[in-house]
Tab-separated table of N, CA and C in Angstrom:
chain	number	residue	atom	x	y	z
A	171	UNK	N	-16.656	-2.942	4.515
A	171	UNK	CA	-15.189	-2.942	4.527
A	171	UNK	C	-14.672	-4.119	5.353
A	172	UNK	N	-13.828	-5.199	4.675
A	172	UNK	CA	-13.666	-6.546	5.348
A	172	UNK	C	-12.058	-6.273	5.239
A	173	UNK	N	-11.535	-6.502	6.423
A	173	UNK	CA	-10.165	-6.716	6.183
A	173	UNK	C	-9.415	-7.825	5.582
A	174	UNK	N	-10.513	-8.848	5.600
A	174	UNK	CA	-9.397	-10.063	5.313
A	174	UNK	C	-9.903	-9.869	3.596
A	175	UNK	N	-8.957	-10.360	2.766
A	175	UNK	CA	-9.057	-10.753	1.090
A	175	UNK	C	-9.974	-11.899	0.825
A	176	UNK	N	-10.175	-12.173	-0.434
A	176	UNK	CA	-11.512	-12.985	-0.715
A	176	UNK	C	-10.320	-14.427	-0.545
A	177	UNK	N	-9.155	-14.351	-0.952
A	177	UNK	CA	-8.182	-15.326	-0.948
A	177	UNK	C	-7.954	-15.883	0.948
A	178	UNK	N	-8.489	-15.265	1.477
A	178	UNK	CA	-8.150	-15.342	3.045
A	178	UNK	C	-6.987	-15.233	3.349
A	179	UNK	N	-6.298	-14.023	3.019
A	179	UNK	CA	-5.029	-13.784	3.335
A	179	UNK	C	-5.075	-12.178	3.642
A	180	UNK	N	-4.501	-12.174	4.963
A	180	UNK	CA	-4.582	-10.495	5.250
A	180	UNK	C	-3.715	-9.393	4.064
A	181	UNK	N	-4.682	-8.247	3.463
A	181	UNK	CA	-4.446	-7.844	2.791
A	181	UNK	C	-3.436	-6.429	2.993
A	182	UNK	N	-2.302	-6.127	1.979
A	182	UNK	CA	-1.651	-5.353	2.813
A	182	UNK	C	-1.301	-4.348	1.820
A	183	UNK	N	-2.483	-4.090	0.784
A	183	UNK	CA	-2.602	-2.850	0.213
A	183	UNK	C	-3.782	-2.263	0.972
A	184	UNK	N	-4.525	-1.579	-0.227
A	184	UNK	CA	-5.161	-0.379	0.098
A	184	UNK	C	-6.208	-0.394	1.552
A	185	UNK	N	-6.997	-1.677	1.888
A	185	UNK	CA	-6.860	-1.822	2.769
A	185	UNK	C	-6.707	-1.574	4.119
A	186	UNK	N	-5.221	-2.178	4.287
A	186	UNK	CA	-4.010	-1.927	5.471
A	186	UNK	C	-3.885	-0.336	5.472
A	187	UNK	N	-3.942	0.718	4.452
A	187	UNK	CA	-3.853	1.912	4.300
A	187	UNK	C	-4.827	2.735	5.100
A	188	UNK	N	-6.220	1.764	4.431
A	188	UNK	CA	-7.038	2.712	5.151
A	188	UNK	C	-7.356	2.345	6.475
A	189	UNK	N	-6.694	1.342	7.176
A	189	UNK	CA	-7.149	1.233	8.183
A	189	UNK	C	-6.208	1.937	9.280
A	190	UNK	N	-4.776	2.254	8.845
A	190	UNK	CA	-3.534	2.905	9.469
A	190	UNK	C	-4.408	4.304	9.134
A	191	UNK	N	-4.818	4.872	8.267
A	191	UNK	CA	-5.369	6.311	8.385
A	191	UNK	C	-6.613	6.632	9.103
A	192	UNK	N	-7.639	5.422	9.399
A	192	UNK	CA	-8.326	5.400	10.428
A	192	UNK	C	-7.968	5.554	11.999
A	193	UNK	N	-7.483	4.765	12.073
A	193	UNK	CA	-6.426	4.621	13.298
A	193	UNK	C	-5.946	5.819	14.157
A	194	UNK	N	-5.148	6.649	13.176
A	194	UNK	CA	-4.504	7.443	13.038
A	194	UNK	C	-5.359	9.296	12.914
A	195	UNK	N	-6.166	9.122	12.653
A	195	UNK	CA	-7.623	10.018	12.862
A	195	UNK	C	-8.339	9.854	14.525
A	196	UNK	N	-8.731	8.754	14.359
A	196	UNK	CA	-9.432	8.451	15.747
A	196	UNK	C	-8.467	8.832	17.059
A	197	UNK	N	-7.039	8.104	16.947
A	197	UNK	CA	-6.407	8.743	17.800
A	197	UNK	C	-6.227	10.249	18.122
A	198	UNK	N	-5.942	11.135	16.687
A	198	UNK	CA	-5.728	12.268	17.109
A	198	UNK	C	-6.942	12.911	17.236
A	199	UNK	N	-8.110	12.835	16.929
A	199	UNK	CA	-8.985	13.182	17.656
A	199	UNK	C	-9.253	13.303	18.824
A	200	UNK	N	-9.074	11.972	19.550
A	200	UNK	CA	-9.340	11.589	21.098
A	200	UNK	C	-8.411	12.485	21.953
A	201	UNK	N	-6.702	12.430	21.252
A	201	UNK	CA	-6.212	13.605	22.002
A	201	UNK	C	-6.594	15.073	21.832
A	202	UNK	N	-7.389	15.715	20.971
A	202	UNK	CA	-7.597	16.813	20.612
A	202	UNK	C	-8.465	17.056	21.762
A	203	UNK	N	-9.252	16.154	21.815
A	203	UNK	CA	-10.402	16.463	22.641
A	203	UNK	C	-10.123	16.065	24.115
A	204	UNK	N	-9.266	15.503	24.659
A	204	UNK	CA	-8.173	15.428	25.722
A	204	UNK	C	-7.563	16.937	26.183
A	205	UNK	N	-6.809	17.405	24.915
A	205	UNK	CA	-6.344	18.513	25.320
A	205	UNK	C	-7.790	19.513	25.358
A	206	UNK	N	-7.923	19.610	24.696
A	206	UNK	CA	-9.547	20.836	25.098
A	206	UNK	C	-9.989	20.531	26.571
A	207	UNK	N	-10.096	19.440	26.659
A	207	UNK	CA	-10.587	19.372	27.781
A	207	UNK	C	-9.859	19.569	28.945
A	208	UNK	N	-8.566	19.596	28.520
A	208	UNK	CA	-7.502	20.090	30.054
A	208	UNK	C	-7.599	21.532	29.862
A	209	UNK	N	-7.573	22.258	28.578
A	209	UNK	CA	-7.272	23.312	28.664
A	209	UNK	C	-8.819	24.157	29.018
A	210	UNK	N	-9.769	23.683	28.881
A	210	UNK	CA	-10.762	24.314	29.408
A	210	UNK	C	-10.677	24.429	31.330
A	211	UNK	N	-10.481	23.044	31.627
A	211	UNK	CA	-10.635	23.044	32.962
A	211	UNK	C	-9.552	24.152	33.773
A	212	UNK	N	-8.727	24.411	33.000
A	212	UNK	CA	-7.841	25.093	33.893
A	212	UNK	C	-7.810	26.714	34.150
């Protein structure tokens, strides 16, 4: 998975999509597991 296009121009279909839904996973993960982890400690 290469972000840049074979044209060398940043691509801003499907792409750009999947990388905002990556993004967007990883983050809420990290807080999921943030909150577990406060709510265990307490």
């Amino acid at each position: 998975m290469t972000r840049i296009g074979v044209n060398g121009s940043y691509p801003t279909g499907v792409n750009d999509m999947d990388y905002q839904i990556a993004f967007a996973a990883t983050v809420a993960t990290a807080s999921f597991l943030f909150f577990m982890l406060i709510v265990h400690r307490t």
